[in-house]
mmCIF file with all atom_site columns, C-alpha atoms in Angstrom:
data_model
loop_
_atom_site.group_PDB
_atom_site.id
_atom_site.type_symbol
_atom_site.label_atom_id
_atom_site.label_alt_id
_atom_site.label_comp_id
_atom_site.label_asym_id
_atom_site.label_entity_id
_atom_site.label_seq_id
_atom_site.pdbx_PDB_ins_code
_atom_site.Cartn_x
_atom_site.Cartn_y
_atom_site.Cartn_z
_atom_site.occupancy
_atom_site.B_iso_or_equiv
_atom_site.pdbx_formal_charge
_atom_site.auth_seq_id
_atom_site.auth_comp_id
_atom_site.auth_asym_id
_atom_site.auth_atom_id
_atom_site.pdbx_PDB_model_num
ATOM 1   C CA . MET A 1 1   ? -6.590  0.024  -73.347  1.00 0.00 ? 22  MET A CA 1
ATOM 2   C CA . SER A 1 2   ? -9.251  -1.951 -75.005  1.00 0.00 ? 23  SER A CA 1
ATOM 3   C CA . THR A 1 3   ? -10.540 -2.426 -78.530  1.00 0.00 ? 24  THR A CA 1
ATOM 4   C CA . GLY A 1 4   ? -14.203 -3.355 -79.554  1.00 0.00 ? 25  GLY A CA 1
ATOM 5   C CA . THR A 1 5   ? -15.414 -4.350 -82.805  1.00 0.00 ? 26  THR A CA 1
ATOM 6   C CA . GLY A 1 6   ? -17.831 -1.567 -83.649  1.00 0.00 ? 27  GLY A CA 1
ATOM 7   C CA . LEU A 1 7   ? -19.748 -1.334 -80.604  1.00 0.00 ? 28  LEU A CA 1
ATOM 8   C CA . LEU A 1 8   ? -20.001 1.464  -78.041  1.00 0.00 ? 29  LEU A CA 1
ATOM 9   C CA . THR A 1 9   ? -20.561 0.511  -74.600  1.00 0.00 ? 30  THR A CA 1
ATOM 10  C CA . PRO A 1 10  ? -23.055 2.344  -72.248  1.00 0.00 ? 31  PRO A CA 1
ATOM 11  C CA . GLU A 1 11  ? -20.038 3.864  -70.500  1.00 0.00 ? 32  GLU A CA 1
ATOM 12  C CA . ASP A 1 12  ? -18.666 5.091  -73.859  1.00 0.00 ? 33  ASP A CA 1
ATOM 13  C CA . LEU A 1 13  ? -22.196 6.619  -74.874  1.00 0.00 ? 34  LEU A CA 1
ATOM 14  C CA . ASP A 1 14  ? -22.252 8.540  -71.279  1.00 0.00 ? 35  ASP A CA 1
ATOM 15  C CA . PHE A 1 15  ? -18.792 9.929  -71.915  1.00 0.00 ? 36  PHE A CA 1
ATOM 16  C CA . LEU A 1 16  ? -19.842 10.897 -75.314  1.00 0.00 ? 37  LEU A CA 1
ATOM 17  C CA . ARG A 1 17  ? -22.810 12.649 -74.303  1.00 0.00 ? 38  ARG A CA 1
ATOM 18  C CA . ARG A 1 18  ? -20.939 15.235 -72.563  1.00 0.00 ? 39  ARG A CA 1
ATOM 19  C CA . PRO A 1 19  ? -20.193 18.500 -74.388  1.00 0.00 ? 40  PRO A CA 1
ATOM 20  C CA . LEU A 1 20  ? -16.457 17.682 -75.268  1.00 0.00 ? 41  LEU A CA 1
ATOM 21  C CA . TYR A 1 21  ? -14.795 18.436 -78.385  1.00 0.00 ? 42  TYR A CA 1
ATOM 22  C CA . GLY A 1 22  ? -14.113 15.382 -80.748  1.00 0.00 ? 43  GLY A CA 1
ATOM 23  C CA . PHE A 1 23  ? -11.190 15.536 -83.075  1.00 0.00 ? 44  PHE A CA 1
ATOM 24  C CA . LEU A 1 24  ? -12.097 14.424 -86.826  1.00 0.00 ? 45  LEU A CA 1
ATOM 25  C CA . THR A 1 25  ? -9.681  12.782 -89.147  1.00 0.00 ? 46  THR A CA 1
ATOM 26  C CA . VAL A 1 26  ? -10.731 11.563 -92.489  1.00 0.00 ? 47  VAL A CA 1
ATOM 27  C CA . ALA A 1 27  ? -8.904  9.201  -94.621  1.00 0.00 ? 48  ALA A CA 1
ATOM 28  C CA . ALA A 1 28  ? -8.246  10.970 -97.900  1.00 0.00 ? 49  ALA A CA 1
ATOM 29  C CA . GLY A 1 29  ? -6.508  13.867 -96.136  1.00 0.00 ? 50  GLY A CA 1
ATOM 30  C CA . PRO A 1 30  ? -2.998  14.816 -96.194  1.00 0.00 ? 51  PRO A CA 1
ATOM 31  C CA . VAL A 1 31  ? -0.125  12.955 -94.549  1.00 0.00 ? 52  VAL A CA 1
ATOM 32  C CA . PRO A 1 32  ? 0.546   13.169 -91.731  1.00 0.00 ? 53  PRO A CA 1
ATOM 33  C CA . PRO A 1 33  ? -3.367  13.313 -90.965  1.00 0.00 ? 54  PRO A CA 1
ATOM 34  C CA . GLN A 1 34  ? -4.605  16.866 -89.715  1.00 0.00 ? 55  GLN A CA 1
ATOM 35  C CA . PRO A 1 35  ? -7.442  16.417 -87.124  1.00 0.00 ? 56  PRO A CA 1
ATOM 36  C CA . ARG A 1 36  ? -9.938  19.011 -86.657  1.00 0.00 ? 57  ARG A CA 1
ATOM 37  C CA . PRO A 1 37  ? -12.001 19.904 -83.291  1.00 0.00 ? 58  PRO A CA 1
ATOM 38  C CA . VAL A 1 38  ? -15.640 19.245 -84.029  1.00 0.00 ? 59  VAL A CA 1
ATOM 39  C CA . TRP A 1 39  ? -18.762 19.098 -82.161  1.00 0.00 ? 60  TRP A CA 1
ATOM 40  C CA . PHE A 1 40  ? -20.659 15.781 -82.153  1.00 0.00 ? 61  PHE A CA 1
ATOM 41  C CA . GLU A 1 41  ? -23.625 13.794 -80.816  1.00 0.00 ? 62  GLU A CA 1
ATOM 42  C CA . GLY A 1 42  ? -23.047 10.442 -79.035  1.00 0.00 ? 63  GLY A CA 1
ATOM 43  C CA . THR A 1 43  ? -24.114 8.142  -81.758  1.00 0.00 ? 64  THR A CA 1
ATOM 44  C CA . VAL A 1 44  ? -21.315 9.576  -83.591  1.00 0.00 ? 65  VAL A CA 1
ATOM 45  C CA . GLN A 1 45  ? -22.902 12.249 -85.866  1.00 0.00 ? 66  GLN A CA 1
ATOM 46  C CA . LEU A 1 46  ? -21.785 15.994 -86.604  1.00 0.00 ? 67  LEU A CA 1
ATOM 47  C CA . PHE A 1 47  ? -22.824 18.624 -89.212  1.00 0.00 ? 68  PHE A CA 1
ATOM 48  C CA . THR A 1 48  ? -20.856 20.341 -91.639  1.00 0.00 ? 69  THR A CA 1
ATOM 49  C CA . GLY A 1 49  ? -21.373 22.306 -94.959  1.00 0.00 ? 70  GLY A CA 1
ATOM 50  C CA . PRO A 1 50  ? -21.605 20.281 -97.959  1.00 0.00 ? 71  PRO A CA 1
ATOM 51  C CA . GLU A 1 51  ? -18.800 21.748 -99.871  1.00 0.00 ? 72  GLU A CA 1
ATOM 52  C CA . THR A 1 52  ? -16.072 21.400 -96.949  1.00 0.00 ? 73  THR A CA 1
ATOM 53  C CA . VAL A 1 53  ? -12.849 19.940 -97.540  1.00 0.00 ? 74  VAL A CA 1
ATOM 54  C CA . LYS A 1 54  ? -13.786 17.008 -95.309  1.00 0.00 ? 75  LYS A CA 1
ATOM 55  C CA . VAL A 1 55  ? -16.968 16.517 -97.471  1.00 0.00 ? 76  VAL A CA 1
ATOM 56  C CA . ARG A 1 56  ? -15.142 16.253 -100.531 1.00 0.00 ? 77  ARG A CA 1
ATOM 57  C CA . ARG A 1 57  ? -12.748 13.993 -98.927  1.00 0.00 ? 78  ARG A CA 1
ATOM 58  C CA . LEU A 1 58  ? -15.116 11.610 -97.583  1.00 0.00 ? 79  LEU A CA 1
ATOM 59  C CA . ARG A 1 59  ? -16.888 11.202 -100.985 1.00 0.00 ? 80  ARG A CA 1
ATOM 60  C CA . ARG A 1 60  ? -13.762 9.932  -102.294 1.00 0.00 ? 81  ARG A CA 1
ATOM 61  C CA . ASP A 1 61  ? -12.876 7.476  -99.247  1.00 0.00 ? 82  ASP A CA 1
ATOM 62  C CA . PRO A 1 62  ? -15.769 7.424  -96.532  1.00 0.00 ? 83  PRO A CA 1
ATOM 63  C CA . ARG A 1 63  ? -13.412 6.269  -93.732  1.00 0.00 ? 84  ARG A CA 1
ATOM 64  C CA . ALA A 1 64  ? -13.028 8.610  -90.756  1.00 0.00 ? 85  ALA A CA 1
ATOM 65  C CA . SER A 1 65  ? -12.413 8.478  -86.945  1.00 0.00 ? 86  SER A CA 1
ATOM 66  C CA . LEU A 1 66  ? -13.310 10.731 -84.145  1.00 0.00 ? 87  LEU A CA 1
ATOM 67  C CA . LEU A 1 67  ? -11.338 11.013 -80.844  1.00 0.00 ? 88  LEU A CA 1
ATOM 68  C CA . VAL A 1 68  ? -12.808 12.495 -77.766  1.00 0.00 ? 89  VAL A CA 1
ATOM 69  C CA . ALA A 1 69  ? -10.746 12.957 -74.654  1.00 0.00 ? 90  ALA A CA 1
ATOM 70  C CA . SER A 1 70  ? -11.616 13.941 -70.972  1.00 0.00 ? 91  SER A CA 1
ATOM 71  C CA . PRO A 1 71  ? -10.572 17.689 -70.123  1.00 0.00 ? 92  PRO A CA 1
ATOM 72  C CA . VAL A 1 72  ? -7.552  18.682 -68.274  1.00 0.00 ? 93  VAL A CA 1
ATOM 73  C CA . GLY A 1 73  ? -8.327  18.240 -64.380  1.00 0.00 ? 94  GLY A CA 1
ATOM 74  C CA . GLU A 1 74  ? -10.097 14.931 -64.862  1.00 0.00 ? 95  GLU A CA 1
ATOM 75  C CA . ARG A 1 75  ? -8.754  11.480 -64.700  1.00 0.00 ? 96  ARG A CA 1
ATOM 76  C CA . GLU A 1 76  ? -7.429  10.549 -68.238  1.00 0.00 ? 97  GLU A CA 1
ATOM 77  C CA . ARG A 1 77  ? -10.010 8.902  -70.356  1.00 0.00 ? 98  ARG A CA 1
ATOM 78  C CA . TRP A 1 78  ? -10.507 8.785  -74.197  1.00 0.00 ? 99  TRP A CA 1
ATOM 79  C CA . VAL A 1 79  ? -12.797 7.059  -76.796  1.00 0.00 ? 100 VAL A CA 1
ATOM 80  C CA . SER A 1 80  ? -11.912 6.491  -80.397  1.00 0.00 ? 101 SER A CA 1
ATOM 81  C CA . VAL A 1 81  ? -14.427 5.481  -83.027  1.00 0.00 ? 102 VAL A CA 1
ATOM 82  C CA . ALA A 1 82  ? -13.371 4.626  -86.608  1.00 0.00 ? 103 ALA A CA 1
ATOM 83  C CA . GLY A 1 83  ? -15.439 3.496  -89.333  1.00 0.00 ? 104 GLY A CA 1
ATOM 84  C CA . ARG A 1 84  ? -17.174 4.437  -92.759  1.00 0.00 ? 105 ARG A CA 1
ATOM 85  C CA . THR A 1 85  ? -19.260 7.494  -93.110  1.00 0.00 ? 106 THR A CA 1
ATOM 86  C CA . THR A 1 86  ? -22.701 8.220  -94.539  1.00 0.00 ? 107 THR A CA 1
ATOM 87  C CA . LEU A 1 87  ? -23.488 11.989 -95.551  1.00 0.00 ? 108 LEU A CA 1
ATOM 88  C CA . GLU A 1 88  ? -27.156 12.444 -94.801  1.00 0.00 ? 109 GLU A CA 1
ATOM 89  C CA . GLN A 1 89  ? -29.119 15.267 -96.223  1.00 0.00 ? 110 GLN A CA 1
ATOM 90  C CA . SER A 1 90  ? -31.682 15.216 -93.475  1.00 0.00 ? 111 SER A CA 1
ATOM 91  C CA . GLY A 1 91  ? -31.495 16.219 -89.933  1.00 0.00 ? 112 GLY A CA 1
ATOM 92  C CA . ALA A 1 92  ? -28.365 18.583 -89.883  1.00 0.00 ? 113 ALA A CA 1
ATOM 93  C CA . HIS A 1 93  ? -30.073 21.717 -88.886  1.00 0.00 ? 114 HIS A CA 1
ATOM 94  C CA . GLU A 1 94  ? -31.767 19.658 -86.086  1.00 0.00 ? 115 GLU A CA 1
ATOM 95  C CA . LEU A 1 95  ? -28.420 18.518 -85.271  1.00 0.00 ? 116 LEU A CA 1
ATOM 96  C CA . ALA A 1 96  ? -26.937 21.812 -85.181  1.00 0.00 ? 117 ALA A CA 1
ATOM 97  C CA . ALA A 1 97  ? -29.550 23.331 -82.987  1.00 0.00 ? 118 ALA A CA 1
ATOM 98  C CA . ARG A 1 98  ? -29.189 20.375 -80.426  1.00 0.00 ? 119 ARG A CA 1
ATOM 99  C CA . LEU A 1 99  ? -25.226 20.854 -80.376  1.00 0.00 ? 120 LEU A CA 1
ATOM 100 C CA . ALA A 1 100 ? -25.457 24.614 -80.072  1.00 0.00 ? 121 ALA A CA 1
ATOM 101 C CA . ALA A 1 101 ? -27.632 24.327 -77.143  1.00 0.00 ? 122 ALA A CA 1
ATOM 102 C CA . ARG A 1 102 ? -25.142 21.696 -75.595  1.00 0.00 ? 123 ARG A CA 1
ATOM 103 C CA . TYR A 1 103 ? -22.070 23.652 -76.233  1.00 0.00 ? 124 TYR A CA 1
ATOM 104 C CA . TRP A 1 104 ? -23.178 27.272 -76.052  1.00 0.00 ? 125 TRP A CA 1
ATOM 105 C CA . ASP A 1 105 ? -25.249 29.461 -73.726  1.00 0.00 ? 126 ASP A CA 1
ATOM 106 C CA . LEU A 1 106 ? -28.107 30.371 -76.235  1.00 0.00 ? 127 LEU A CA 1
ATOM 107 C CA . ASP A 1 107 ? -29.478 33.289 -74.112  1.00 0.00 ? 128 ASP A CA 1
ATOM 108 C CA . ASP A 1 108 ? -26.227 34.921 -75.273  1.00 0.00 ? 129 ASP A CA 1
ATOM 109 C CA . PRO A 1 109 ? -27.399 37.132 -78.017  1.00 0.00 ? 130 PRO A CA 1
ATOM 110 C CA . GLY A 1 110 ? -23.882 36.516 -80.035  1.00 0.00 ? 131 GLY A CA 1
ATOM 111 C CA . ARG A 1 111 ? -24.334 32.869 -79.720  1.00 0.00 ? 132 ARG A CA 1
ATOM 112 C CA . ALA A 1 112 ? -27.959 32.743 -80.740  1.00 0.00 ? 133 ALA A CA 1
ATOM 113 C CA . GLU A 1 113 ? -26.779 34.774 -83.822  1.00 0.00 ? 134 GLU A CA 1
ATOM 114 C CA . ASP A 1 114 ? -24.171 32.341 -84.538  1.00 0.00 ? 135 ASP A CA 1
ATOM 115 C CA . LEU A 1 115 ? -26.671 29.654 -84.605  1.00 0.00 ? 136 LEU A CA 1
ATOM 116 C CA . ALA A 1 116 ? -29.157 31.518 -86.765  1.00 0.00 ? 137 ALA A CA 1
ATOM 117 C CA . GLY A 1 117 ? -26.092 31.886 -89.128  1.00 0.00 ? 138 GLY A CA 1
ATOM 118 C CA . MET A 1 118 ? -25.673 28.169 -89.243  1.00 0.00 ? 139 MET A CA 1
ATOM 119 C CA . LEU A 1 119 ? -29.229 27.289 -89.628  1.00 0.00 ? 140 LEU A CA 1
ATOM 120 C CA . ALA A 1 120 ? -29.315 29.872 -92.627  1.00 0.00 ? 141 ALA A CA 1
ATOM 121 C CA . VAL A 1 121 ? -27.023 27.935 -94.661  1.00 0.00 ? 142 VAL A CA 1
ATOM 122 C CA . GLU A 1 122 ? -27.280 24.284 -96.170  1.00 0.00 ? 143 GLU A CA 1
ATOM 123 C CA . GLN A 1 123 ? -25.502 21.623 -93.847  1.00 0.00 ? 144 GLN A CA 1
ATOM 124 C CA . VAL A 1 124 ? -25.266 17.958 -94.210  1.00 0.00 ? 145 VAL A CA 1
ATOM 125 C CA . ARG A 1 125 ? -24.962 15.456 -91.391  1.00 0.00 ? 146 ARG A CA 1
ATOM 126 C CA . LEU A 1 126 ? -22.026 13.110 -91.233  1.00 0.00 ? 147 LEU A CA 1
ATOM 127 C CA . VAL A 1 127 ? -22.668 9.922  -89.535  1.00 0.00 ? 148 VAL A CA 1
ATOM 128 C CA . ILE A 1 128 ? -19.652 7.601  -88.569  1.00 0.00 ? 149 ILE A CA 1
ATOM 129 C CA . HIS A 1 129 ? -20.771 4.098  -88.299  1.00 0.00 ? 150 HIS A CA 1
ATOM 130 C CA . PRO A 1 130 ? -18.576 2.406  -85.864  1.00 0.00 ? 151 PRO A CA 1
ATOM 131 C CA . GLU A 1 131 ? -16.226 -0.477 -86.907  1.00 0.00 ? 152 GLU A CA 1
ATOM 132 C CA . LYS A 1 132 ? -13.529 -0.056 -84.405  1.00 0.00 ? 153 LYS A CA 1
ATOM 133 C CA . VAL A 1 133 ? -13.860 1.495  -81.104  1.00 0.00 ? 154 VAL A CA 1
ATOM 134 C CA . SER A 1 134 ? -10.751 1.893  -78.792  1.00 0.00 ? 155 SER A CA 1
ATOM 135 C CA . ARG A 1 135 ? -10.822 3.286  -75.309  1.00 0.00 ? 156 ARG A CA 1
ATOM 136 C CA . PHE A 1 136 ? -8.764  4.139  -72.336  1.00 0.00 ? 157 PHE A CA 1
ATOM 137 C CA . THR A 1 137 ? -9.834  4.729  -68.851  1.00 0.00 ? 158 THR A CA 1
ATOM 138 C CA . ASN A 1 138 ? -7.321  5.488  -65.806  1.00 0.00 ? 159 ASN A CA 1
#
């Protein structure tokens, strides 16, 4: 295992560009922490509703972490990014559309309808600014 000081390596970014689930944990949450699976984009941004529990917690304490692991059947690998977050009012719908295309087959009418539902409601973009990066590659 190695620990970075806020920098993602090119190998980390290649790994984070894959359609993998990340597990988000926010600081002001319950003890023990309760990570939630999320879609994300490699520079460590995701979207969510502006009134979600995670957003309310991040407004009180902006620290969060995202852990991404390789799927079963691949050699073990993970990257963890921790840092302060910002809540951005712009770009959330565009991010949602990019991520839906990455994670879903949008030719499926049901998935296209799911995306339309996401785009019909207000979203914010949550950006984690890496302060600590840990990784493991086997």
